[in-house]
Amino acid sequence: MQNKIQRLPEHIANQIAAGEVIQRPASVIKELMENSIDAGSTHVEVNITDAGKSMIQIIDNGVGMSSTDAVTCFERHATSKISKVEDLFDLTTKGFRGEALASIAAIAHVELRTKRAEDETGRLVRIEGSQVKINEETVCPNGTQFEIKNLFYNVPARRNFLKSDKIEFSHITDEFLRVALAHPSISFKLSHNGTVLYDLRDAVLRRRIVDVLGKNSNDRLVPIEETTDIVELHGFVLKPEFSKKTRGEQYFFVNDRFFKSSYFNHAITKAYEGLLKEGYFPSFFVYLKVSNHKIDVNVHPTKTEIKFEEEKFIYSILLSSIRQALGKFNISPTLDFDRESSFDLPLSMRDQPVTEPKIAVNPDFNPFRSESSRASQGVGNGFTTAIKNAGFGKDLNFDQKDWASFYEIKEEKPNDPIKLDLNTDTNLDFIVKGNYVFIPSQLGITVINARRAYELIVHSELFKNFIVKPLDSQILLFPISIELSRTQETLWMDNELLLRQMGFSFSLSNGDLQIEGVPEILQDETIQPCIEEILQTLEFEDITVRDLAQSVLINIARSSAMKRMDLQNKEYTRQLIVRLYELGEFETTLDGRKVVSSISLEELGNKFN
Ligand code: ADP
Ligand code: MG
């Protein structure tokens, strides 16, 4: 019988390897910029056309290559950066695998011009599909220039898979900024289709960050610094009031290398606890220095995870130093978003217990029936629409018994201090300030945190829906792509069934999660944060499926409540109040944040003593 096994030709092996290293134009930019830094450059220029699909040019003033190296560098496993196994454990360079150039040369047209200071002339090498087409002397400045054209010209599947120029270019900017922020002492320039977008001179770190964020950002930065035997930490966090609705400005570096870590991210979020508005994320630029022996960067060539031997220790250092820094700049005591409106209790009263309202509820109340009858009366154009969007207005064959046991309705206590009379709710008196609704009552005043109320109502409705059937999904016109770490990928896929039942439809391609459909209640700007929250839930909570389902529902409800609310619309707010009270239990959100607070006349009276 004939033998079947054949050795793959080198260019095919390279093409396969390229699939791992080079996923999109941004990967080329990352690899080539890192090579320039490893070559000791002090200036690196990146010129792009058509988001890198037509041309990527990188020019540096580093050490350059000899005429022989200018060809050898394209071979697989050709590297000048490590020569023995031990080097792997003490990496001081970005690259070490010797894969990037071989990969790029396998799937693009590459032109290299390079010259060392000690050589008279430079070298020009042109390679197409791993074949050397030109190799000759040339006149060029000291340093190295790479020109990459027609990326993926021979891998149509990859080429077709590329996103719009806008998306691909945003990946390029991400990579460019990660490298630029890791190396403030090197100057960088980025141009796209002839327009200069970033021209970053060499500078101290603070200056580099300000150059990236924009000139008004200097006052927003709070320095952080801490030195221990295990880790040296420095960098800047942004004052809480400049937090963002996306995670865009969150940077971790270790030994000048960008990385992502949801674990350390959690430490920072915790340090900001109580200082951030709901749905906002802190911005930070955190630089760690750790002995190379205590980290493992070798997880995956394109992934941005790094393993830390002492991650628990680093977590607590991060938490304490950022907390301290925010406190030092007198930020913590002056900001409390829970009391952002004019409703401000005097200090002396803050510690006094506040009695919360217990409201009479009708156990026969059917949210679906009453919602559709209200809708048919033509009232509530705002809130009713939101409820309808969530599928609440649909005629579900829904048995109350199913959920009554989940939400036990408490008996009314006879001596409740504050009571809302639901029978007269059409005349409900209230005023709105910011995110708060104030309702006068015979015994005092009740205050509702509207966003949390909305969240609680949505959660309750989602929950009732979910226990009878999977949640309705809306297909996205433009699927959203989210880069996942390997752990996140595993966690997400481990819970695939649950997530699909929650209304998410998705696929995985090359470590990116493509979100194709989401629960109906989510709207454009609330989708991304919701998915990020779910990822965090999956990562940090070692819990049963039932609890996980509950947490994901909370994530969805909370994210849906980040939308703009129409509180100035009286009918909208009235329905918000009524529906909240109809829930029966509404004092806190399911994860324990206060929704309703009340102050009795007696307490008010004390205020005038
Ligand atoms: P690695 O960076 O892992 O060594 P690469 O394929 O990225 O592998 O590069 C191969 C080799 O080519 C490098 O080790 C380096 O010697 C050389 N090289 C690549 N880019 C440059 C550059 N801009 N300047 C000088 N030498 C370079
Ligand atoms: Mg490299």
mmCIF file of C-alpha atoms in Angstrom, residues 206-462:
data_model
loop_
_atom_site.group_PDB
_atom_site.id
_atom_site.type_symbol
_atom_site.label_atom_id
_atom_site.label_comp_id
_atom_site.label_asym_id
_atom_site.label_seq_id
_atom_site.Cartn_x
_atom_site.Cartn_y
_atom_site.Cartn_z
ATOM 1 C CA ARG A 206 1.436 62.111 30.975
ATOM 2 C CA ARG A 207 2.055 64.145 27.832
ATOM 3 C CA ARG A 208 1.641 61.062 25.620
ATOM 4 C CA ILE A 209 -1.705 60.251 27.204
ATOM 5 C CA VAL A 210 -2.885 63.843 26.807
ATOM 6 C CA ASP A 211 -1.761 63.829 23.161
ATOM 7 C CA VAL A 212 -3.841 60.723 22.595
ATOM 8 C CA LEU A 213 -6.924 61.803 24.548
ATOM 9 C CA GLY A 214 -6.994 65.440 23.455
ATOM 10 C CA LYS A 215 -5.810 68.682 24.993
ATOM 11 C CA ASN A 216 -8.522 69.111 27.612
ATOM 12 C CA SER A 217 -7.660 65.836 29.219
ATOM 13 C CA ASN A 218 -4.717 66.941 31.363
ATOM 14 C CA ASP A 219 -6.894 68.076 34.271
ATOM 15 C CA ARG A 220 -8.824 64.859 34.204
ATOM 16 C CA LEU A 221 -5.863 62.632 35.006
ATOM 17 C CA VAL A 222 -5.162 61.353 38.484
ATOM 18 C CA PRO A 223 -1.703 59.809 38.908
ATOM 19 C CA ILE A 224 -1.295 56.417 40.529
ATOM 20 C CA GLU A 225 1.922 54.975 41.878
ATOM 21 C CA GLU A 226 2.955 52.104 44.129
ATOM 22 C CA THR A 227 6.148 50.123 44.493
ATOM 23 C CA THR A 228 6.357 46.709 46.092
ATOM 24 C CA ASP A 229 8.788 43.806 45.786
ATOM 25 C CA ILE A 230 6.467 42.013 43.419
ATOM 26 C CA VAL A 231 5.127 44.780 41.250
ATOM 27 C CA GLU A 232 5.824 48.381 40.372
ATOM 28 C CA LEU A 233 2.720 50.221 39.386
ATOM 29 C CA HIS A 234 2.342 53.629 37.825
ATOM 30 C CA GLY A 235 0.049 55.428 35.449
ATOM 31 C CA PHE A 236 -3.126 57.483 35.472
ATOM 32 C CA VAL A 237 -6.801 57.002 36.025
ATOM 33 C CA LEU A 238 -9.447 59.440 34.890
ATOM 34 C CA LYS A 239 -11.592 61.265 37.405
ATOM 35 C CA PRO A 240 -14.924 59.462 37.713
ATOM 36 C CA GLU A 241 -16.940 62.256 36.119
ATOM 37 C CA PHE A 242 -15.079 61.661 32.866
ATOM 38 C CA SER A 243 -15.959 58.012 32.715
ATOM 39 C CA LYS A 244 -17.355 56.677 29.467
ATOM 40 C CA LYS A 245 -20.196 54.536 28.315
ATOM 41 C CA THR A 246 -17.760 52.236 26.558
ATOM 42 C CA ARG A 247 -14.624 50.505 27.671
ATOM 43 C CA GLY A 248 -12.598 52.257 24.998
ATOM 44 C CA GLU A 249 -10.032 53.950 27.213
ATOM 45 C CA GLN A 250 -8.960 51.090 29.403
ATOM 46 C CA TYR A 251 -5.322 50.213 29.047
ATOM 47 C CA PHE A 252 -3.177 47.758 30.943
ATOM 48 C CA PHE A 253 0.497 47.340 30.158
ATOM 49 C CA VAL A 254 3.007 45.020 31.709
ATOM 50 C CA ASN A 255 6.684 45.526 30.922
ATOM 51 C CA ASP A 256 5.671 47.835 28.034
ATOM 52 C CA ARG A 257 3.293 45.303 26.543
ATOM 53 C CA PHE A 258 -0.459 45.910 26.225
ATOM 54 C CA PHE A 259 -2.720 43.283 27.731
ATOM 55 C CA LYS A 260 -6.320 42.702 28.688
ATOM 56 C CA SER A 261 -7.499 41.333 31.978
ATOM 57 C CA SER A 262 -11.042 41.157 33.178
ATOM 58 C CA TYR A 263 -9.704 40.163 36.584
ATOM 59 C CA PHE A 264 -7.676 43.360 37.037
ATOM 60 C CA ASN A 265 -10.495 45.277 35.422
ATOM 61 C CA HIS A 266 -12.691 44.127 38.251
ATOM 62 C CA ALA A 267 -10.211 45.543 40.781
ATOM 63 C CA ILE A 268 -10.416 48.951 39.133
ATOM 64 C CA THR A 269 -14.185 48.922 38.884
ATOM 65 C CA LYS A 270 -14.248 48.120 42.583
ATOM 66 C CA ALA A 271 -11.931 51.029 43.351
ATOM 67 C CA TYR A 272 -14.453 53.334 41.657
ATOM 68 C CA GLU A 273 -17.377 51.823 43.526
ATOM 69 C CA GLY A 274 -19.999 54.435 44.342
ATOM 70 C CA LEU A 275 -18.295 57.035 42.145
ATOM 71 C CA LEU A 276 -19.572 56.014 38.747
ATOM 72 C CA LYS A 277 -22.945 56.531 37.208
ATOM 73 C CA GLU A 278 -24.637 53.310 36.277
ATOM 74 C CA GLY A 279 -23.579 52.035 32.903
ATOM 75 C CA TYR A 280 -20.361 54.056 32.859
ATOM 76 C CA PHE A 281 -16.859 52.620 32.789
ATOM 77 C CA PRO A 282 -13.719 54.151 34.271
ATOM 78 C CA SER A 283 -10.879 55.135 31.944
ATOM 79 C CA PHE A 284 -7.385 54.131 32.981
ATOM 80 C CA PHE A 285 -3.796 53.784 31.844
ATOM 81 C CA VAL A 286 -2.143 51.313 34.157
ATOM 82 C CA TYR A 287 1.516 50.345 33.755
ATOM 83 C CA LEU A 288 2.915 47.374 35.632
ATOM 84 C CA LYS A 289 6.511 46.265 35.938
ATOM 85 C CA VAL A 290 6.916 42.660 36.984
ATOM 86 C CA SER A 291 9.907 40.340 36.771
ATOM 87 C CA ASN A 292 9.808 38.590 33.391
ATOM 88 C CA HIS A 293 10.040 35.279 35.200
ATOM 89 C CA LYS A 294 6.715 35.898 36.866
ATOM 90 C CA ILE A 295 4.604 36.371 33.773
ATOM 91 C CA ASP A 296 3.797 34.178 30.822
ATOM 92 C CA VAL A 297 3.207 36.091 27.615
ATOM 93 C CA ASN A 298 3.363 32.961 25.567
ATOM 94 C CA VAL A 299 -0.320 32.179 25.766
ATOM 95 C CA HIS A 300 -1.219 32.749 22.115
ATOM 96 C CA PRO A 301 0.447 34.717 19.321
ATOM 97 C CA THR A 302 -2.459 37.055 18.734
ATOM 98 C CA LYS A 303 -4.213 37.082 22.057
ATOM 99 C CA THR A 304 -3.698 39.847 24.512
ATOM 100 C CA GLU A 305 -3.881 37.798 27.688
ATOM 101 C CA ILE A 306 -0.947 37.406 29.983
ATOM 102 C CA LYS A 307 -0.669 35.005 32.897
ATOM 103 C CA PHE A 308 0.573 36.456 36.180
ATOM 104 C CA GLU A 309 2.033 34.320 38.886
ATOM 105 C CA GLU A 310 0.930 36.718 41.617
ATOM 106 C CA GLU A 311 -2.313 38.028 40.233
ATOM 107 C CA LYS A 312 -4.135 38.119 43.565
ATOM 108 C CA PHE A 313 -1.495 40.343 45.072
ATOM 109 C CA ILE A 314 -1.523 42.644 42.041
ATOM 110 C CA TYR A 315 -5.309 42.808 42.244
ATOM 111 C CA SER A 316 -5.204 44.125 45.788
ATOM 112 C CA ILE A 317 -2.407 46.599 45.021
ATOM 113 C CA LEU A 318 -4.423 47.952 42.122
ATOM 114 C CA LEU A 319 -7.545 48.272 44.210
ATOM 115 C CA SER A 320 -5.883 50.006 47.140
ATOM 116 C CA SER A 321 -3.663 52.371 45.178
ATOM 117 C CA ILE A 322 -6.451 53.560 42.893
ATOM 118 C CA ARG A 323 -8.837 54.014 45.786
ATOM 119 C CA GLN A 324 -6.201 56.004 47.591
ATOM 120 C CA ALA A 325 -5.414 58.107 44.535
ATOM 121 C CA LEU A 326 -9.077 58.951 43.956
ATOM 122 C CA GLY A 327 -9.425 59.814 47.626
ATOM 123 C CA LYS A 328 -6.268 61.937 47.709
ATOM 124 C CA PHE A 329 -7.550 64.091 44.939
ATOM 125 C CA ASN A 330 -10.592 64.590 47.046
ATOM 126 C CA ILE A 331 -12.816 62.935 44.571
ATOM 127 C CA SER A 332 -14.528 60.300 46.617
ATOM 128 C CA PRO A 333 -16.311 62.515 49.151
ATOM 129 C CA THR A 334 -17.525 65.135 46.710
ATOM 130 C CA LEU A 335 -19.262 62.853 44.297
ATOM 131 C CA ASP A 336 -22.204 60.691 45.052
ATOM 132 C CA PHE A 337 -24.335 60.005 42.054
ATOM 133 C CA ASP A 338 -27.068 58.535 44.147
ATOM 134 C CA ARG A 339 -27.778 62.008 45.381
ATOM 135 C CA GLU A 340 -27.026 63.992 42.280
ATOM 136 C CA SER A 341 -30.310 65.872 42.232
ATOM 137 C CA SER A 342 -31.433 68.646 44.521
ATOM 138 C CA PHE A 343 -32.634 66.137 47.051
ATOM 139 C CA ASP A 344 -29.821 66.196 49.535
ATOM 140 C CA LEU A 345 -30.105 64.953 53.080
ATOM 141 C CA PRO A 346 -28.178 66.832 55.765
ATOM 142 C CA LEU A 347 -25.247 64.874 57.153
ATOM 143 C CA SER A 348 -26.833 64.366 60.542
ATOM 144 C CA MET A 349 -29.750 62.533 58.978
ATOM 145 C CA ARG A 350 -27.837 60.255 56.688
ATOM 146 C CA ASP A 351 -27.233 57.607 59.270
ATOM 147 C CA GLN A 352 -30.788 57.475 60.490
ATOM 148 C CA PRO A 353 -32.779 54.508 59.305
ATOM 149 C CA VAL A 354 -35.288 55.416 56.637
ATOM 150 C CA THR A 355 -38.549 53.537 56.712
ATOM 151 C CA GLU A 356 -39.505 52.236 53.363
ATOM 152 C CA PRO A 357 -43.033 52.067 52.031
ATOM 153 C CA LYS A 358 -44.939 48.829 52.047
ATOM 154 C CA ILE A 359 -47.612 48.940 49.430
ATOM 155 C CA ALA A 360 -50.838 47.043 49.151
ATOM 156 C CA VAL A 361 -50.907 44.904 46.048
ATOM 157 C CA ASN A 362 -53.548 43.023 44.216
ATOM 158 C CA PRO A 363 -52.477 39.364 43.937
ATOM 159 C CA ASP A 364 -54.821 38.867 40.985
ATOM 160 C CA PHE A 365 -53.130 41.570 39.015
ATOM 161 C CA ASN A 366 -52.149 40.355 35.567
ATOM 162 C CA PRO A 367 -49.500 42.553 33.996
ATOM 163 C CA PHE A 368 -50.256 41.411 30.484
ATOM 164 C CA ARG A 369 -53.954 41.954 30.643
ATOM 165 C CA SER A 370 -53.747 45.372 32.217
ATOM 166 C CA GLU A 371 -50.936 46.467 29.880
ATOM 167 C CA SER A 372 -52.895 45.649 26.752
ATOM 168 C CA SER A 373 -56.032 47.279 28.056
ATOM 169 C CA ARG A 374 -54.054 50.415 28.895
ATOM 170 C CA ALA A 375 -52.445 50.380 25.506
ATOM 171 C CA SER A 376 -55.804 50.120 23.806
ATOM 172 C CA GLN A 377 -56.919 53.228 25.640
ATOM 173 C CA GLY A 378 -54.137 54.961 23.788
ATOM 174 C CA VAL A 379 -52.232 56.223 26.789
ATOM 175 C CA GLY A 380 -48.565 55.981 27.676
ATOM 176 C CA ASN A 381 -46.833 56.543 24.398
ATOM 177 C CA GLY A 382 -43.395 56.369 25.984
ATOM 178 C CA PHE A 383 -43.236 53.663 28.537
ATOM 179 C CA THR A 384 -45.847 51.526 26.870
ATOM 180 C CA THR A 385 -43.749 51.409 23.724
ATOM 181 C CA ALA A 386 -40.744 50.271 25.684
ATOM 182 C CA ILE A 387 -42.792 47.598 27.330
ATOM 183 C CA LYS A 388 -44.167 46.536 23.969
ATOM 184 C CA ASN A 389 -40.667 46.406 22.537
ATOM 185 C CA ALA A 390 -39.814 43.961 25.232
ATOM 186 C CA GLY A 391 -42.639 41.765 24.094
ATOM 187 C CA PHE A 392 -44.720 42.627 27.138
ATOM 188 C CA GLY A 393 -47.726 43.695 25.175
ATOM 189 C CA LYS A 394 -47.966 40.357 23.437
ATOM 190 C CA ASP A 395 -50.734 38.011 24.235
ATOM 191 C CA LEU A 396 -48.893 35.298 26.057
ATOM 192 C CA ASN A 397 -50.640 32.228 27.214
ATOM 193 C CA PHE A 398 -49.358 32.698 30.637
ATOM 194 C CA ASP A 399 -50.361 31.029 33.841
ATOM 195 C CA GLN A 400 -50.020 33.220 36.912
ATOM 196 C CA LYS A 401 -49.351 30.268 39.140
ATOM 197 C CA ASP A 402 -46.037 29.759 37.407
ATOM 198 C CA TRP A 403 -44.564 32.908 38.694
ATOM 199 C CA ALA A 404 -46.575 33.626 41.780
ATOM 200 C CA SER A 405 -44.358 31.180 43.609
ATOM 201 C CA PHE A 406 -41.253 33.006 42.415
ATOM 202 C CA TYR A 407 -42.473 36.335 43.645
ATOM 203 C CA GLU A 408 -44.150 35.811 46.926
ATOM 204 C CA ILE A 409 -46.342 38.785 47.619
ATOM 205 C CA LYS A 410 -46.126 40.025 51.168
ATOM 206 C CA GLU A 411 -49.139 40.751 53.285
ATOM 207 C CA GLU A 412 -49.819 44.398 53.859
ATOM 208 C CA LYS A 413 -48.706 45.528 57.296
ATOM 209 C CA PRO A 414 -51.348 47.630 59.059
ATOM 210 C CA ASN A 415 -49.004 50.334 60.336
ATOM 211 C CA ASP A 416 -47.170 51.173 57.132
ATOM 212 C CA PRO A 417 -45.910 54.719 57.411
ATOM 213 C CA ILE A 418 -46.348 55.740 53.823
ATOM 214 C CA LYS A 419 -48.978 54.454 51.500
ATOM 215 C CA LEU A 420 -49.748 55.043 47.875
ATOM 216 C CA ASP A 421 -53.383 54.705 47.031
ATOM 217 C CA LEU A 422 -53.404 52.850 43.751
ATOM 218 C CA ASN A 423 -57.121 53.465 43.194
ATOM 219 C CA THR A 424 -56.466 57.120 42.647
ATOM 220 C CA ASP A 425 -53.340 56.620 40.624
ATOM 221 C CA THR A 426 -54.651 58.645 37.700
ATOM 222 C CA ASN A 427 -54.359 61.680 39.950
ATOM 223 C CA LEU A 428 -50.980 60.645 41.198
ATOM 224 C CA ASP A 429 -49.052 63.691 42.266
ATOM 225 C CA PHE A 430 -45.326 63.746 41.689
ATOM 226 C CA ILE A 431 -42.412 65.809 40.526
ATOM 227 C CA VAL A 432 -39.329 64.738 38.620
ATOM 228 C CA LYS A 433 -35.793 65.953 39.258
ATOM 229 C CA GLY A 434 -32.979 64.332 37.330
ATOM 230 C CA ASN A 435 -33.323 60.616 37.728
ATOM 231 C CA TYR A 436 -35.606 60.926 40.756
ATOM 232 C CA VAL A 437 -39.349 60.958 41.144
ATOM 233 C CA PHE A 438 -40.741 62.566 44.312
ATOM 234 C CA ILE A 439 -44.161 61.516 45.465
ATOM 235 C CA PRO A 440 -45.833 63.329 48.342
ATOM 236 C CA SER A 441 -47.938 61.228 50.619
ATOM 237 C CA GLN A 442 -49.941 61.816 53.776
ATOM 238 C CA LEU A 443 -47.074 60.698 55.954
ATOM 239 C CA GLY A 444 -44.118 62.173 54.154
ATOM 240 C CA ILE A 445 -42.378 61.908 50.830
ATOM 241 C CA THR A 446 -41.324 58.925 48.752
ATOM 242 C CA VAL A 447 -38.428 59.095 46.333
ATOM 243 C CA ILE A 448 -37.959 56.685 43.442
ATOM 244 C CA ASN A 449 -34.712 56.146 41.573
ATOM 245 C CA ALA A 450 -36.301 55.979 38.121
ATOM 246 C CA ARG A 451 -33.592 54.109 36.312
ATOM 247 C CA ARG A 452 -33.526 51.391 38.924
ATOM 248 C CA ALA A 453 -37.290 51.245 38.911
ATOM 249 C CA TYR A 454 -37.250 50.741 35.176
ATOM 250 C CA GLU A 455 -34.637 48.039 35.590
ATOM 251 C CA LEU A 456 -36.712 46.243 38.183
ATOM 252 C CA ILE A 457 -39.864 46.354 36.083
ATOM 253 C CA VAL A 458 -38.071 45.124 32.994
ATOM 254 C CA HIS A 459 -36.452 42.381 35.009
ATOM 255 C CA SER A 460 -39.726 41.230 36.421
ATOM 256 C CA GLU A 461 -41.327 41.123 32.981
ATOM 257 C CA LEU A 462 -38.357 39.346 31.424
#
